CSV table of N, CA, C and O in Angstrom, one decimal:
chain,number,residue,atom,x,y,z
A,161,MET,N,-11.3,10.1,-7.9
A,161,MET,CA,-9.9,10.5,-7.5
A,161,MET,C,-8.9,10.0,-8.6
A,161,MET,O,-7.9,10.7,-8.8
A,162,ARG,N,-9.2,8.9,-9.2
A,162,ARG,CA,-8.2,8.4,-10.2
A,162,ARG,C,-8.2,9.4,-11.4
A,162,ARG,O,-7.1,9.6,-11.9
A,163,ARG,N,-9.3,9.9,-11.8
A,163,ARG,CA,-9.3,10.9,-12.9
A,163,ARG,C,-8.5,12.1,-12.5
A,163,ARG,O,-7.8,12.7,-13.4
A,164,ILE,N,-8.6,12.6,-11.3
A,164,ILE,CA,-7.9,13.8,-10.9
A,164,ILE,C,-6.4,13.5,-10.9
A,164,ILE,O,-5.6,14.3,-11.4
A,165,ALA,N,-6.0,12.3,-10.4
A,165,ALA,CA,-4.6,11.9,-10.4
A,165,ALA,C,-4.1,11.8,-11.8
A,165,ALA,O,-2.9,12.2,-12.1
A,166,ASP,N,-4.8,11.2,-12.7
A,166,ASP,CA,-4.4,11.0,-14.1
A,166,ASP,C,-4.3,12.3,-14.8
A,166,ASP,O,-3.6,12.4,-15.8
A,167,SER,N,-4.9,13.4,-14.3
A,167,SER,CA,-4.8,14.7,-15.0
A,167,SER,C,-3.5,15.4,-14.5
A,167,SER,O,-3.3,16.5,-15.0
A,168,GLY,N,-2.7,14.8,-13.6
A,168,GLY,CA,-1.5,15.4,-13.2
A,168,GLY,C,-1.5,16.0,-11.8
A,168,GLY,O,-0.5,16.5,-11.4
A,169,ARG,N,-2.7,16.0,-11.2
A,169,ARG,CA,-2.8,16.6,-9.9
A,169,ARG,C,-2.4,15.6,-8.8
A,169,ARG,O,-2.6,14.4,-9.0
A,170,THR,N,-1.9,16.0,-7.7
A,170,THR,CA,-1.6,15.1,-6.6
A,170,THR,C,-2.8,15.0,-5.7
A,170,THR,O,-3.5,16.0,-5.4
A,171,VAL,N,-3.1,13.7,-5.3
A,171,VAL,CA,-4.2,13.4,-4.5
A,171,VAL,C,-3.7,12.8,-3.2
A,171,VAL,O,-2.9,11.8,-3.3
A,172,VAL,N,-4.0,13.3,-2.1
A,172,VAL,CA,-3.6,12.8,-0.8
A,172,VAL,C,-4.9,12.3,-0.1
A,172,VAL,O,-5.9,13.0,0.0
A,173,ALA,N,-4.9,11.0,0.3
A,173,ALA,CA,-6.1,10.4,1.0
A,173,ALA,C,-5.7,9.6,2.1
A,173,ALA,O,-4.6,9.0,2.2
A,174,THR,N,-6.6,9.6,3.1
A,174,THR,CA,-6.4,8.7,4.3
A,174,THR,C,-7.4,7.6,4.1
A,174,THR,O,-8.6,7.9,3.9
A,175,ILE,N,-7.0,6.3,4.1
A,175,ILE,CA,-7.9,5.2,4.0
A,175,ILE,C,-7.7,4.3,5.2
A,175,ILE,O,-6.6,4.1,5.7
A,176,HIS,N,-8.8,3.6,5.5
A,176,HIS,CA,-8.8,2.7,6.6
A,176,HIS,C,-9.5,1.4,6.1
A,176,HIS,O,-10.6,1.4,5.6
A,177,GLN,N,-8.7,0.3,6.2
A,177,GLN,CA,-9.2,-1.0,5.8
A,177,GLN,C,-9.8,-1.0,4.4
A,177,GLN,O,-11.0,-1.4,4.2
A,178,PRO,N,-9.1,-0.6,3.4
A,178,PRO,CA,-9.6,-0.6,2.0
A,178,PRO,C,-9.7,-2.1,1.4
A,178,PRO,O,-8.9,-2.9,1.8
A,179,SER,N,-10.5,-2.2,0.5
A,179,SER,CA,-10.6,-3.5,-0.3
A,179,SER,C,-9.3,-3.5,-1.1
A,179,SER,O,-8.7,-2.5,-1.4
A,180,ALA,N,-9.0,-4.7,-1.6
A,180,ALA,CA,-7.8,-4.9,-2.5
A,180,ALA,C,-8.0,-4.0,-3.7
A,180,ALA,O,-7.0,-3.5,-4.2
A,181,ALA,N,-9.2,-4.0,-4.3
A,181,ALA,CA,-9.5,-3.2,-5.5
A,181,ALA,C,-9.2,-1.7,-5.3
A,181,ALA,O,-8.6,-1.0,-6.1
A,182,VAL,N,-9.6,-1.2,-4.1
A,182,VAL,CA,-9.4,0.2,-3.8
A,182,VAL,C,-7.9,0.5,-3.6
A,182,VAL,O,-7.3,1.4,-4.1
A,183,PHE,N,-7.3,-0.4,-2.8
A,183,PHE,CA,-5.9,-0.2,-2.5
A,183,PHE,C,-5.0,-0.2,-3.8
A,183,PHE,O,-4.1,0.5,-3.9
A,184,ASP,N,-5.4,-1.1,-4.8
A,184,ASP,CA,-4.7,-1.2,-6.0
A,184,ASP,C,-4.8,0.1,-6.9
A,184,ASP,O,-4.0,0.3,-7.8
A,185,MET,N,-5.7,1.0,-6.6
A,185,MET,CA,-5.8,2.2,-7.3
A,185,MET,C,-4.8,3.2,-6.9
A,185,MET,O,-4.5,4.2,-7.7
A,186,PHE,N,-4.1,3.1,-5.8
A,186,PHE,CA,-3.1,4.0,-5.4
A,186,PHE,C,-1.7,3.7,-6.0
A,186,PHE,O,-1.4,2.6,-6.2
A,187,ASP,N,-1.0,4.8,-6.3
A,187,ASP,CA,0.3,4.6,-6.9
A,187,ASP,C,1.4,4.5,-5.8
A,187,ASP,O,2.4,3.7,-5.9
A,188,ASP,N,1.3,5.3,-4.7
A,188,ASP,CA,2.3,5.4,-3.7
A,188,ASP,C,1.6,5.2,-2.3
A,188,ASP,O,0.4,5.5,-2.2
A,189,LEU,N,2.4,4.9,-1.3
A,189,LEU,CA,1.9,4.7,0.0
A,189,LEU,C,2.9,5.3,1.0
A,189,LEU,O,4.1,5.1,0.9
A,190,ILE,N,2.3,6.0,2.0
A,190,ILE,CA,3.1,6.3,3.2
A,190,ILE,C,2.3,5.6,4.4
A,190,ILE,O,1.2,5.9,4.6
A,191,LEU,N,3.0,4.6,5.0
A,191,LEU,CA,2.4,3.9,6.1
A,191,LEU,C,3.0,4.3,7.4
A,191,LEU,O,4.2,4.2,7.5
A,192,LEU,N,2.2,4.7,8.3
A,192,LEU,CA,2.7,5.2,9.6
A,192,LEU,C,2.3,4.3,10.7
A,192,LEU,O,1.2,3.7,10.6
A,193,LYS,N,3.1,4.1,11.7
A,193,LYS,CA,2.7,3.3,12.8
A,193,LYS,C,2.4,4.3,14.0
A,193,LYS,O,2.5,5.5,13.8
A,194,LYS,N,1.9,3.7,15.0
A,194,LYS,CA,1.5,4.5,16.2
A,194,LYS,C,2.6,5.5,16.6
A,194,LYS,O,3.8,5.1,16.6
A,195,GLY,N,2.3,6.7,16.8
A,195,GLY,CA,3.3,7.7,17.1
A,195,GLY,C,3.7,8.5,15.9
A,195,GLY,O,4.5,9.4,16.0
A,196,GLY,N,3.3,8.1,14.7
A,196,GLY,CA,3.6,8.8,13.5
A,196,GLY,C,4.9,8.5,12.8
A,196,GLY,O,5.3,9.1,11.9
A,197,ASN,N,5.5,7.4,13.3
A,197,ASN,CA,6.7,6.9,12.6
A,197,ASN,C,6.5,6.3,11.3
A,197,ASN,O,5.5,5.5,11.2
A,198,VAL,N,7.3,6.6,10.3
A,198,VAL,CA,7.1,6.0,9.0
A,198,VAL,C,7.6,4.6,8.9
A,198,VAL,O,8.7,4.3,9.3
A,199,VAL,N,6.7,3.7,8.5
A,199,VAL,CA,7.1,2.3,8.3
A,199,VAL,C,7.4,2.0,6.9
A,199,VAL,O,8.3,1.2,6.6
A,200,TYR,N,6.7,2.6,5.9
A,200,TYR,CA,6.9,2.4,4.5
A,200,TYR,C,6.6,3.7,3.8
A,200,TYR,O,5.5,4.3,4.1
A,201,PHE,N,7.4,4.1,2.8
A,201,PHE,CA,7.1,5.2,2.0
A,201,PHE,C,7.7,4.9,0.6
A,201,PHE,O,8.9,4.7,0.4
A,202,GLY,N,6.8,4.7,-0.4
A,202,GLY,CA,7.2,4.4,-1.7
A,202,GLY,C,6.1,4.0,-2.6
A,202,GLY,O,4.9,4.0,-2.2
A,203,GLU,N,6.5,3.5,-3.8
A,203,GLU,CA,5.6,3.0,-4.8
A,203,GLU,C,5.0,1.7,-4.3
A,203,GLU,O,5.6,0.9,-3.6
A,204,LEU,N,3.7,1.5,-4.7
A,204,LEU,CA,3.1,0.2,-4.4
A,204,LEU,C,3.4,-0.8,-5.4
A,204,LEU,O,3.7,-2.0,-5.1
A,205,GLY,N,3.5,-0.4,-6.7
A,205,GLY,CA,3.8,-1.4,-7.8
A,205,GLY,C,2.5,-2.1,-8.2
A,205,GLY,O,1.5,-1.9,-7.6
A,206,ASP,N,2.6,-2.8,-9.3
A,206,ASP,CA,1.4,-3.6,-9.8
A,206,ASP,C,1.0,-4.6,-8.7
A,206,ASP,O,1.8,-5.4,-8.3
A,207,GLU,N,-0.3,-4.5,-8.4
A,207,GLU,CA,-0.8,-5.4,-7.4
A,207,GLU,C,0.0,-5.4,-6.1
A,207,GLU,O,0.2,-6.4,-5.4
A,208,SER,N,0.5,-4.2,-5.8
A,208,SER,CA,1.3,-3.9,-4.5
A,208,SER,C,2.6,-4.7,-4.4
A,208,SER,O,3.1,-4.9,-3.4
A,209,ASN,N,3.1,-5.2,-5.6
A,209,ASN,CA,4.3,-6.1,-5.6
A,209,ASN,C,5.5,-5.4,-5.0
A,209,ASN,O,6.3,-6.1,-4.3
A,210,LYS,N,5.7,-4.1,-5.1
A,210,LYS,CA,6.9,-3.5,-4.6
A,210,LYS,C,6.8,-3.4,-3.1
A,210,LYS,O,7.8,-3.6,-2.4
A,211,MET,N,5.6,-3.1,-2.6
A,211,MET,CA,5.4,-3.0,-1.1
A,211,MET,C,5.6,-4.4,-0.5
A,211,MET,O,6.2,-4.5,0.5
A,212,VAL,N,4.9,-5.4,-1.1
A,212,VAL,CA,5.0,-6.7,-0.6
A,212,VAL,C,6.4,-7.2,-0.5
A,212,VAL,O,6.9,-7.8,0.5
A,213,SER,N,7.2,-7.0,-1.6
A,213,SER,CA,8.6,-7.4,-1.6
A,213,SER,C,9.4,-6.8,-0.5
A,213,SER,O,10.2,-7.4,0.1
A,214,TYR,N,9.1,-5.5,-0.3
A,214,TYR,CA,9.9,-4.7,0.7
A,214,TYR,C,9.7,-5.4,2.1
A,214,TYR,O,10.7,-5.6,2.8
A,215,PHE,N,8.5,-5.7,2.4
A,215,PHE,CA,8.2,-6.3,3.7
A,215,PHE,C,8.7,-7.8,3.8
A,215,PHE,O,9.2,-8.2,4.8
A,216,GLU,N,8.5,-8.6,2.7
A,216,GLU,CA,8.9,-10.0,2.7
A,216,GLU,C,10.4,-10.1,2.8
A,216,GLU,O,10.9,-10.9,3.5
A,217,GLU,N,11.1,-9.2,2.2
A,217,GLU,CA,12.6,-9.2,2.3
A,217,GLU,C,13.1,-8.8,3.7
A,217,GLU,O,14.3,-9.1,4.0
A,218,ARG,N,12.3,-8.2,4.5
A,218,ARG,CA,12.6,-7.9,5.8
A,218,ARG,C,12.0,-8.8,6.9
A,218,ARG,O,12.0,-8.5,8.0
A,219,GLY,N,11.6,-10.0,6.4
A,219,GLY,CA,11.1,-11.0,7.3
A,219,GLY,C,9.6,-11.2,7.5
A,219,GLY,O,9.2,-12.0,8.4
A,220,ALA,N,8.8,-10.4,6.8
A,220,ALA,CA,7.4,-10.6,7.0
A,220,ALA,C,6.9,-11.9,6.4
A,220,ALA,O,7.5,-12.5,5.5
A,221,THR,N,5.9,-12.5,7.0
A,221,THR,CA,5.3,-13.7,6.5
A,221,THR,C,4.8,-13.5,5.1
A,221,THR,O,4.2,-12.5,4.9
A,222,PRO,N,5.2,-14.4,4.2
A,222,PRO,CA,4.7,-14.2,2.8
A,222,PRO,C,3.2,-14.0,2.6
A,222,PRO,O,2.5,-14.6,3.4
A,223,ILE,N,2.9,-13.1,1.7
A,223,ILE,CA,1.4,-12.9,1.4
A,223,ILE,C,0.8,-14.1,0.8
A,223,ILE,O,1.5,-14.8,-0.1
A,224,ASP,N,-0.4,-14.5,1.1
A,224,ASP,CA,-1.1,-15.6,0.5
A,224,ASP,C,-1.7,-15.1,-0.8
A,224,ASP,O,-2.1,-14.0,-1.0
A,225,ARG,N,-1.7,-16.0,-1.8
A,225,ARG,CA,-2.3,-15.7,-3.1
A,225,ARG,C,-3.7,-15.2,-2.9
A,225,ARG,O,-4.5,-15.9,-2.2
A,226,GLY,N,-4.1,-14.1,-3.5
A,226,GLY,CA,-5.4,-13.6,-3.4
A,226,GLY,C,-5.7,-12.8,-2.2
A,226,GLY,O,-6.8,-12.2,-2.0
A,227,GLU,N,-4.7,-12.7,-1.2
A,227,GLU,CA,-4.9,-12.0,0.0
A,227,GLU,C,-4.9,-10.4,-0.3
A,227,GLU,O,-4.1,-10.0,-1.1
A,228,ASN,N,-5.7,-9.7,0.5
A,228,ASN,CA,-5.7,-8.3,0.4
A,228,ASN,C,-4.4,-7.7,0.9
A,228,ASN,O,-4.1,-7.9,2.1
A,229,PRO,N,-3.6,-7.0,0.1
A,229,PRO,CA,-2.3,-6.5,0.5
A,229,PRO,C,-2.5,-5.4,1.6
A,229,PRO,O,-1.6,-5.3,2.5
A,230,ALA,N,-3.6,-4.7,1.6
A,230,ALA,CA,-3.8,-3.7,2.7
A,230,ALA,C,-3.9,-4.4,4.0
A,230,ALA,O,-3.4,-3.9,5.0
A,231,ALA,N,-4.7,-5.5,4.1
A,231,ALA,CA,-4.9,-6.2,5.3
A,231,ALA,C,-3.6,-6.9,5.7
A,231,ALA,O,-3.2,-6.9,6.9
A,232,TRP,N,-2.9,-7.5,4.7
A,232,TRP,CA,-1.6,-8.2,5.0
A,232,TRP,C,-0.6,-7.3,5.6
A,232,TRP,O,0.1,-7.6,6.6
A,233,VAL,N,-0.4,-6.1,5.1
A,233,VAL,CA,0.6,-5.2,5.5
A,233,VAL,C,0.4,-4.7,7.0
A,233,VAL,O,1.3,-4.5,7.7
A,234,LEU,N,-0.9,-4.6,7.4
A,234,LEU,CA,-1.1,-4.3,8.7
A,234,LEU,C,-0.7,-5.4,9.7
A,234,LEU,O,-0.2,-5.1,10.8
A,235,ARG,N,-0.8,-6.6,9.3
A,235,ARG,CA,-0.3,-7.7,10.1
A,235,ARG,C,1.2,-7.8,10.1
A,235,ARG,O,1.9,-8.2,11.0
A,236,ALA,N,1.8,-7.5,8.9
A,236,ALA,CA,3.2,-7.6,8.7
A,236,ALA,C,4.0,-6.6,9.6
A,236,ALA,O,5.0,-6.8,10.1
């Protein structure tokens, strides 16, 4: 999928409980909650730093060093 995206094509994927390494391969994220409401839509940033900052600035418990950002954001 990374090679396809790097060639300029858009890739849309649904993932469930990805590893940190897989999650880090994505450029952008649309995170939906039950009912289809958008919780986050935007760039992930290096090591998901943009997404993590977004949630921490809104009161989420800070992510632990080395924690999987995909698992963390589901709790946040």
